[in-house]
Amino acid sequence: MRVESVRGMRDILPEEAVLWQRLEEGIRALFALYGYKEIRPPLVELAELFARGVGEATDIVHKEMYVFPDKKGQMLALRPEATASVVRAYIEHGLYAKGDLAKLYYIGPMFRYEKPQKGRQRQFHQYGVEALGSLDPALDAEVIDLAWHLMERVGLAREGLYLRLNSIGCREDRPAFREALRSYFSARKAELCGDCQRRLEENPLRILDCKEPQCQGAIAEAPKSLDYLCQKCRAHFEELLSFLQDLGLAYELDPRLVRGIDYYTRTVFELCSRELGAQDALLGGGRYDDLVELLGGPPTPGVGFAGGMERLVLVLSQHLTANPDAPDLDVYVVPIGDEGRRKALEVLARLRRAGVAADLEYVGRSLRKAMSVAARRARHALLLGPDELAQGALTLKDLASGESQTLSLAEFLADPRAFLSPLPSGEKGGGDPFPRKTG
Ligand code: AMP
């Protein structure tokens, strides 16, 4: 019987993985430019971490989290997001003790039992940043700038994107806003879906996240968080808006945006693509000024975002003219006869140690067939036949120009790069979304 992959969890095959590697490399480089350092928390945490951090009443925890007991009955969870993990690690390792701003980033898989569709999977990958230790609205602006900058570097035009922005206030503002929502939605309870009727009791803010068509009418006229901000939260938000104007970063105020996670305070935002259809959010984030304290650390404000790798790959692949057939090897070694075969492995080992991407004709094809494979996969073919070996030589064929030359094996191996032409630019994947630095 054939065993298949789990629904909502997919393989990233080599062709696509090239794009992933480049994106990850570019994301790391850009995060480093803003002073973020990588943290790699485990994929498995105590389930309680997310129940407390993300919130019991959220869809993520209530419906989508993979929870299971270990052999001692301890309830564990596959992480559905990484902010709670990063904050847990920040507290556990006393990173706050350094007294400075902690700027951390991560890239890795997350797990949510959602209904799979285009741009939505059960195992997906997020890249994200967390800046812990400052209330300054300039930091919110910097995080939003980083989000925009990332999209620019990836090569997505600003016109195809928009930033949704809102402030949902602090914990002092929350009770009044929650009460306003509760009384408003109670009056329209009959219009709400079953889930929202439950949310009405547990946390009416979560009704604003609901995607059910039947709830949209009531949601559209609901009280707005901006009308419930205290003086400080209002000033924070106004300062953020003026920073964004200074930076020339566009935003659309969206009073419905609350984001489906309980830990957010004040600023919340989503950067969306106009090309993605229903699952259009490329990344989302905001402030979480109470989360560190909630998870047992000293009161420490924080701000960050998380973006979906799959969605970035989706929009990018709509723009790239992929060329999966472009060669990715410098050299394809084609041995002829037993002697050639014996020497080939040694030549290959020396080439690779010299940093030359090389592979060997292992399948035993005829010379003609081997040369056509070489032409597809490599920039050069390196022929090792009895005639060449008798003279301590090899034949190097430039597969782009078709020219061949006979070279001394010893001289060639002493400095193979000197004899090889570079792979054509725009190799595999149709060009680098993050151009590599030259020089
Ligand atoms: P969230 O952690 O829910 O704020 O999501 C942040 C970003 O992660 C979203 O904007 C998406 O780009 C991505 N994302 C969230 N859930 C999924 C999923 N199930 N599949 C693919 N990407 C996702």
Coordinates of C-alpha atoms and ligand atoms in Angstrom, one line a residue:
M1 CA 0.0 0.0 0.0
R2 CA 1.2 3.5 -0.8
V3 CA 1.6 5.8 2.1
E4 CA 0.9 9.4 1.3
S5 CA 1.7 12.7 3.0
V6 CA -0.7 14.1 5.6
R7 CA -3.5 16.4 4.3
G8 CA -2.4 20.0 4.6
M9 CA 1.3 19.1 4.9
R10 CA 3.3 19.2 1.7
D11 CA 6.7 18.4 0.3
I12 CA 8.8 21.2 -0.9
L13 CA 10.5 19.6 -3.9
P14 CA 14.0 20.5 -5.0
E15 CA 12.9 22.8 -7.8
E16 CA 10.9 24.9 -5.4
A17 CA 13.4 24.5 -2.5
V18 CA 15.9 26.7 -4.5
L19 CA 13.5 29.6 -4.2
W20 CA 12.9 28.9 -0.5
Q21 CA 16.6 28.8 0.2
R22 CA 17.1 32.2 -1.5
L23 CA 14.2 33.7 0.3
E24 CA 15.4 32.4 3.6
E25 CA 18.9 33.7 2.9
G26 CA 17.5 37.1 1.9
I27 CA 15.2 37.3 4.9
R28 CA 18.1 36.5 7.3
A29 CA 20.3 39.1 5.8
L30 CA 17.6 41.8 6.0
F31 CA 16.7 41.0 9.6
A32 CA 20.4 41.2 10.5
L33 CA 20.5 44.7 8.8
Y34 CA 17.9 45.8 11.4
G35 CA 19.8 44.3 14.3
Y36 CA 17.8 41.1 14.8
K37 CA 19.5 37.8 15.9
E38 CA 18.2 34.4 15.3
I39 CA 16.5 32.3 17.9
R40 CA 15.4 28.6 17.3
P41 CA 12.8 27.5 19.8
P42 CA 11.6 23.9 19.8
L43 CA 8.6 22.9 17.7
V44 CA 7.0 21.3 20.7
E45 CA 6.0 23.2 23.8
L46 CA 3.7 22.7 26.7
A47 CA 0.1 23.2 25.5
E48 CA -0.5 25.6 28.3
L49 CA 2.0 28.1 26.9
F50 CA -0.3 28.8 23.9
A51 CA -3.5 28.5 26.0
R52 CA -2.2 31.3 28.2
G53 CA -0.3 33.3 25.6
V54 CA -2.4 33.1 22.4
G55 CA -5.7 32.7 24.4
E56 CA -8.1 30.0 25.2
A57 CA -10.9 31.5 23.2
T58 CA -8.9 32.0 20.0
D59 CA -9.6 29.7 17.0
I60 CA -5.8 28.9 17.0
V61 CA -6.0 27.3 20.5
H62 CA -9.6 26.3 20.6
K63 CA -9.9 24.6 17.3
E64 CA -6.6 24.4 15.4
M65 CA -3.9 23.3 17.8
Y66 CA -2.3 19.9 17.6
V67 CA -2.4 18.8 21.2
F68 CA -1.3 15.4 22.5
P69 CA -0.2 13.8 25.7
D70 CA 3.4 12.5 26.0
K71 CA 4.1 9.1 27.7
K72 CA 3.8 10.7 31.1
G73 CA 0.5 12.3 30.3
Q74 CA 1.9 15.8 30.0
M75 CA -0.1 17.8 27.4
L76 CA 2.1 19.0 24.6
A77 CA 1.4 21.1 21.5
L78 CA 3.0 21.4 18.1
R79 CA 3.6 25.2 18.0
P80 CA 0.9 27.0 16.1
E81 CA 2.9 30.2 16.1
A82 CA 6.3 31.3 17.6
T83 CA 5.8 34.6 19.5
A84 CA 4.7 32.7 22.7
S85 CA 7.8 30.4 22.3
V86 CA 10.1 33.3 21.8
V87 CA 8.7 35.1 24.9
R88 CA 8.9 31.9 26.9
A89 CA 12.6 31.6 25.9
Y90 CA 13.2 35.3 26.6
I91 CA 11.9 34.8 30.2
E92 CA 13.5 31.3 30.7
H93 CA 17.0 32.5 29.7
G94 CA 16.7 35.9 31.4
L95 CA 17.4 37.7 28.2
Y96 CA 15.7 40.8 29.8
A97 CA 18.5 40.9 32.4
K98 CA 20.8 42.4 29.8
G99 CA 18.7 45.5 30.2
D100 CA 18.7 46.3 26.5
L101 CA 16.2 45.9 23.7
A102 CA 16.1 42.2 22.7
K103 CA 15.7 41.8 18.9
L104 CA 15.0 38.2 17.9
Y105 CA 13.9 36.5 14.7
Y106 CA 12.9 33.0 13.7
I107 CA 12.1 31.0 10.5
G108 CA 10.5 27.6 10.7
P109 CA 7.4 25.4 10.5
M110 CA 4.2 26.0 12.4
F111 CA 1.2 23.7 12.7
R112 CA -2.5 24.5 12.7
Y113 CA -5.4 22.1 12.0
E114 CA -7.1 24.5 9.5
K115 CA -9.1 23.7 6.4
P116 CA -6.4 23.4 3.7
Q117 CA -6.8 25.7 0.6
K118 CA -4.5 27.8 -1.6
G119 CA -2.2 29.7 0.8
R120 CA -3.4 27.8 3.8
Q121 CA -1.9 24.6 5.1
R122 CA -1.7 22.6 8.3
Q123 CA 2.1 22.6 8.3
F124 CA 3.3 26.0 7.1
H125 CA 6.3 28.2 7.6
Q126 CA 6.7 31.5 9.2
Y127 CA 9.5 34.1 9.4
G128 CA 9.1 36.6 12.1
V129 CA 10.7 39.3 14.3
E130 CA 10.1 40.2 18.0
A131 CA 11.5 43.3 19.6
L132 CA 11.2 43.2 23.4
G133 CA 11.8 46.0 25.8
S134 CA 10.5 49.3 24.4
L135 CA 7.2 51.2 24.3
D136 CA 8.5 53.7 21.8
P137 CA 6.1 54.0 18.8
A138 CA 9.2 54.5 16.7
L139 CA 9.8 50.8 17.2
D140 CA 6.4 50.0 15.8
A141 CA 7.2 52.1 12.8
E142 CA 10.6 50.4 12.4
V143 CA 8.9 46.9 12.5
I144 CA 6.4 48.1 9.8
D145 CA 9.2 49.6 7.8
L146 CA 11.0 46.2 8.0
A147 CA 7.9 44.5 6.7
W148 CA 7.6 46.9 3.7
H149 CA 11.3 46.7 3.1
L150 CA 11.2 42.9 3.0
M151 CA 8.5 43.0 0.3
E152 CA 10.6 45.6 -1.7
R153 CA 13.7 43.4 -1.5
V154 CA 11.7 40.3 -2.6
G155 CA 10.7 42.4 -5.7
L156 CA 7.0 42.9 -5.0
A157 CA 5.7 46.3 -6.2
R158 CA 4.1 48.5 -3.5
E159 CA 1.0 49.0 -5.7
G160 CA 0.2 45.3 -5.4
L161 CA 0.3 45.5 -1.6
Y162 CA -1.6 47.4 1.2
L163 CA -1.1 47.7 4.9
R164 CA -4.1 47.4 7.2
L165 CA -3.6 49.2 10.5
N166 CA -5.5 49.7 13.7
S167 CA -5.0 50.2 17.4
I168 CA -6.9 48.0 19.9
G169 CA -5.7 49.9 23.0
C170 CA -4.2 48.6 26.3
R171 CA -5.6 46.4 29.0
E172 CA -7.1 49.5 30.7
D173 CA -9.1 50.3 27.6
R174 CA -10.1 46.7 27.0
P175 CA -13.0 46.3 29.5
A176 CA -15.0 49.2 28.2
F177 CA -14.4 48.1 24.6
R178 CA -15.3 44.5 25.4
E179 CA -18.5 45.6 27.2
A180 CA -19.5 47.8 24.2
L181 CA -19.0 44.8 21.9
R182 CA -20.9 42.5 24.2
S183 CA -23.9 44.7 24.5
Y184 CA -23.9 45.5 20.8
F185 CA -23.6 41.9 19.7
S186 CA -26.0 40.6 22.4
A187 CA -28.7 42.8 20.7
R188 CA -27.9 41.1 17.4
K189 CA -27.2 37.6 18.7
A190 CA -29.7 35.9 16.4
E191 CA -27.6 37.0 13.4
L192 CA -24.4 35.4 14.7
C193 CA -23.1 32.0 13.9
G194 CA -22.8 29.3 16.6
D195 CA -19.1 30.0 17.2
C196 CA -19.8 33.7 17.6
Q197 CA -22.5 33.1 20.1
R198 CA -19.9 31.2 22.1
R199 CA -17.4 34.0 21.6
L200 CA -19.9 36.5 22.9
E201 CA -19.6 34.9 26.3
E202 CA -15.8 34.1 26.2
N203 CA -14.3 37.0 24.4
P204 CA -16.5 39.2 22.1
L205 CA -13.3 40.7 20.5
R206 CA -12.9 37.4 18.6
I207 CA -16.2 37.9 16.9
L208 CA -14.5 40.6 14.8
D209 CA -12.2 37.9 13.4
C210 CA -15.1 35.8 12.2
K211 CA -15.1 35.0 8.5
E212 CA -18.7 33.5 8.4
P213 CA -20.8 35.4 5.8
Q214 CA -23.8 35.5 8.2
C215 CA -21.8 37.5 10.8
Q216 CA -20.5 40.2 8.5
G217 CA -23.5 42.5 8.6
A218 CA -23.3 42.7 12.4
I219 CA -19.5 43.0 12.4
A220 CA -19.6 45.9 9.9
E221 CA -21.5 48.2 12.3
A222 CA -19.8 47.1 15.5
P223 CA -18.2 49.6 17.9
K224 CA -14.6 50.6 16.9
S225 CA -11.6 50.1 19.1
L226 CA -10.2 53.5 18.1
D227 CA -13.2 55.1 20.0
Y228 CA -12.1 53.4 23.2
L229 CA -8.4 54.3 23.4
C230 CA -7.1 56.1 26.5
Q231 CA -5.0 59.3 26.1
K232 CA -1.7 57.4 26.1
C233 CA -2.8 54.9 23.5
R234 CA -4.2 57.6 21.3
A235 CA -0.9 59.5 21.5
H236 CA 1.1 56.4 20.8
F237 CA -1.0 55.7 17.7
E238 CA -0.9 59.2 16.4
E239 CA 2.9 59.3 16.8
L240 CA 3.1 56.0 14.9
L241 CA 1.0 57.4 12.1
S242 CA 3.3 60.5 11.8
F243 CA 6.4 58.2 11.7
L244 CA 4.8 56.2 8.9
Q245 CA 4.1 59.4 7.0
D246 CA 7.8 60.5 7.5
L247 CA 8.9 57.2 6.2
G248 CA 6.6 57.4 3.2
L249 CA 4.9 54.2 4.1
A250 CA 1.3 53.8 3.1
Y251 CA -1.4 52.4 5.4
E252 CA -5.2 52.0 5.4
L253 CA -6.9 52.4 8.8
D254 CA -9.1 49.4 9.4
P255 CA -11.3 49.5 12.5
R256 CA -12.2 45.8 12.0
L257 CA -8.7 44.6 12.3
V258 CA -8.1 43.0 15.7
R259 CA -6.1 39.9 14.6
G260 CA -7.0 36.5 15.9
I261 CA -4.7 36.4 19.0
D262 CA -5.4 37.6 22.5
Y263 CA -2.0 38.9 23.3
Y264 CA -2.1 42.0 21.1
T265 CA -2.3 45.5 22.6
R266 CA -2.3 48.9 20.8
T267 CA -0.9 48.6 17.3
V268 CA -2.1 45.7 15.0
F269 CA -1.3 45.5 11.3
E270 CA -1.4 43.2 8.3
L271 CA 0.5 43.5 5.1
C272 CA -1.7 42.1 2.3
S273 CA -1.3 41.3 -1.4
R274 CA -4.0 42.3 -3.9
E275 CA -3.1 39.2 -5.9
L276 CA -3.8 36.4 -3.4
G277 CA -7.5 36.1 -3.2
A278 CA -9.1 35.0 0.1
Q279 CA -5.8 34.3 2.0
D280 CA -4.3 37.6 1.2
A281 CA -2.3 38.4 4.3
L282 CA 1.4 38.1 3.7
L283 CA 2.3 39.0 7.2
G284 CA 0.7 40.2 10.4
G285 CA 1.8 41.6 13.7
G286 CA 1.5 44.2 16.4
R287 CA 2.3 45.1 20.0
Y288 CA 2.0 42.7 22.9
D289 CA 2.9 44.8 25.9
D290 CA 1.4 42.4 28.5
L291 CA 2.6 39.0 27.1
V292 CA 5.9 38.8 28.9
E293 CA 4.3 39.5 32.2
L294 CA 1.4 37.1 31.4
L295 CA 3.9 34.3 30.9
G296 CA 5.6 35.0 34.2
G297 CA 8.4 37.5 33.3
P298 CA 8.9 41.1 34.3
P299 CA 6.6 43.7 32.7
T300 CA 8.2 44.2 29.3
P301 CA 6.5 45.6 26.2
G302 CA 7.1 43.9 22.8
V303 CA 6.3 44.4 19.1
G304 CA 6.8 42.1 16.1
F305 CA 5.3 40.4 13.1
A306 CA 5.1 37.0 11.5
G307 CA 4.8 36.3 7.8
G308 CA 3.9 33.2 5.8
M309 CA 6.6 31.7 3.6
E310 CA 4.2 29.8 1.4
R311 CA 2.3 32.9 0.6
L312 CA 5.5 34.8 -0.3
V313 CA 6.4 31.9 -2.5
L314 CA 3.0 32.0 -4.1
V315 CA 3.1 35.6 -5.1
L316 CA 6.7 35.4 -6.1
S317 CA 6.1 32.4 -8.4
Q318 CA 3.4 34.5 -10.2
H319 CA 6.2 37.0 -11.0
L320 CA 9.2 34.8 -11.7
T321 CA 9.8 33.2 -15.0
A322 CA 11.1 30.0 -13.6
N323 CA 13.7 28.1 -15.7
P324 CA 13.9 24.7 -14.1
D325 CA 16.1 23.4 -16.9
A326 CA 19.0 25.8 -16.4
P327 CA 22.2 24.0 -15.5
D328 CA 23.3 24.0 -11.8
L329 CA 26.6 22.2 -12.0
D330 CA 30.0 23.6 -13.1
V331 CA 31.2 20.2 -14.3
Y332 CA 29.7 16.9 -15.4
V333 CA 32.3 14.2 -15.4
V334 CA 31.9 11.6 -18.2
P335 CA 34.3 8.7 -17.8
I336 CA 35.1 6.4 -20.8
G337 CA 36.1 2.8 -20.1
D338 CA 37.3 1.2 -16.9
E339 CA 40.3 3.4 -16.4
G340 CA 38.3 6.6 -16.8
R341 CA 35.8 5.3 -14.3
R342 CA 38.5 4.5 -11.8
K343 CA 40.0 8.0 -12.1
A344 CA 36.7 9.8 -12.2
L345 CA 35.8 9.5 -8.5
E346 CA 39.2 10.9 -7.5
V347 CA 38.9 13.9 -9.9
L348 CA 35.4 14.5 -8.6
A349 CA 36.5 14.6 -5.0
R350 CA 39.3 17.0 -5.9
L351 CA 36.9 19.3 -7.8
R352 CA 34.4 19.5 -5.0
R353 CA 37.2 20.3 -2.5
A354 CA 38.1 23.2 -4.8
G355 CA 34.5 24.4 -4.5
V356 CA 33.4 23.3 -8.0
A357 CA 29.9 21.9 -8.2
A358 CA 30.4 18.6 -10.0
D359 CA 28.7 15.3 -10.6
L360 CA 29.4 12.1 -12.3
E361 CA 27.8 10.0 -15.0
Y362 CA 26.8 7.1 -12.6
V363 CA 24.1 5.5 -14.7
G364 CA 26.4 4.1 -17.3
R365 CA 24.8 5.8 -20.4
S366 CA 26.4 5.7 -23.8
L367 CA 28.8 8.6 -24.5
R368 CA 26.3 10.3 -26.7
K369 CA 23.5 10.1 -24.1
A370 CA 25.9 11.1 -21.3
M371 CA 26.9 14.2 -23.2
S372 CA 23.2 15.2 -23.6
V373 CA 22.7 14.9 -19.9
A374 CA 25.8 17.0 -19.3
A375 CA 24.5 19.7 -21.7
R376 CA 21.3 19.9 -19.6
R377 CA 22.9 19.8 -16.2
A378 CA 26.3 21.5 -16.4
R379 CA 28.3 24.3 -17.9
H380 CA 31.2 21.9 -18.8
A381 CA 31.7 18.3 -19.6
L382 CA 34.9 16.7 -18.4
L383 CA 35.9 13.7 -20.4
L384 CA 38.2 11.0 -19.0
G385 CA 39.1 8.4 -21.6
P386 CA 42.0 6.0 -22.2
D387 CA 43.7 8.4 -24.7
E388 CA 43.5 11.3 -22.3
L389 CA 44.6 9.3 -19.3
A390 CA 47.6 7.8 -21.1
Q391 CA 48.9 11.4 -21.5
G392 CA 47.9 12.5 -18.0
A393 CA 45.3 14.8 -19.5
L394 CA 41.6 15.4 -19.8
T395 CA 39.2 17.0 -22.3
L396 CA 37.2 19.9 -21.1
K397 CA 34.2 20.9 -23.2
D398 CA 32.5 24.2 -22.7
L399 CA 28.9 23.3 -23.2
A400 CA 27.8 26.8 -24.0
S401 CA 30.3 27.5 -26.8
G402 CA 30.8 23.9 -27.8
E403 CA 34.6 24.4 -27.7
S404 CA 36.9 21.6 -26.4
Q405 CA 40.4 21.8 -25.1
T406 CA 42.9 19.2 -23.8
L407 CA 44.4 20.1 -20.5
S408 CA 47.0 18.5 -18.2
L409 CA 45.2 16.8 -15.4
A410 CA 47.7 17.9 -12.8
E411 CA 47.5 21.6 -13.9
F412 CA 43.8 21.5 -14.1
L413 CA 43.3 20.0 -10.6
A414 CA 45.8 22.4 -9.1
D415 CA 43.4 25.3 -9.9
P416 CA 40.3 24.1 -11.7
R417 CA 38.4 27.5 -11.3
A418 CA 41.0 29.1 -13.5
F419 CA 39.8 26.9 -16.4
L420 CA 36.1 27.1 -15.8
S421 CA 33.5 29.6 -17.0
P422 CA 30.8 30.7 -14.5
L423 CA 27.3 29.4 -14.7
P424 CA 25.1 31.8 -16.7
S425 CA 23.4 34.4 -14.4
G426 CA 19.7 33.8 -13.7
E427 CA 20.4 30.1 -13.0
K428 CA 17.8 27.9 -11.5
G429 CA 14.6 29.5 -10.4
G430 CA 14.7 32.4 -12.9
G431 CA 16.7 34.9 -11.0
D432 CA 17.5 35.9 -7.4
P433 CA 14.8 37.8 -5.7
F434 CA 17.5 39.0 -3.3
P435 CA 20.4 40.0 -5.5
R436 CA 23.7 38.8 -3.9
K437 CA 26.2 41.4 -3.1
T438 CA 29.1 41.5 -5.5
G439 CA 32.7 42.5 -4.8
Ligands
AMP1 P1 -0.8 34.7 12.3 O1 0.2 34.0 13.1 O2 -2.1 34.1 12.3 O3 -0.8 36.2 12.6 O4 -0.3 34.7 10.7 C1 0.8 35.4 10.2 C2 1.0 35.0 8.8 O5 1.3 33.6 8.7 C3 -0.2 35.2 7.9 O6 -0.3 36.5 7.4 C4 0.0 34.2 6.8 O7 0.9 34.7 5.8 C5 0.7 33.1 7.5 N1 -0.2 31.9 7.9 C6 -1.0 31.8 9.0 N2 -1.6 30.7 9.0 C7 -1.3 30.0 7.9 C8 -1.6 28.7 7.3 N3 -2.5 27.9 7.9 N4 -1.0 28.4 6.1 C9 -0.1 29.2 5.5 N5 0.2 30.4 6.0 C10 -0.3 30.8 7.1

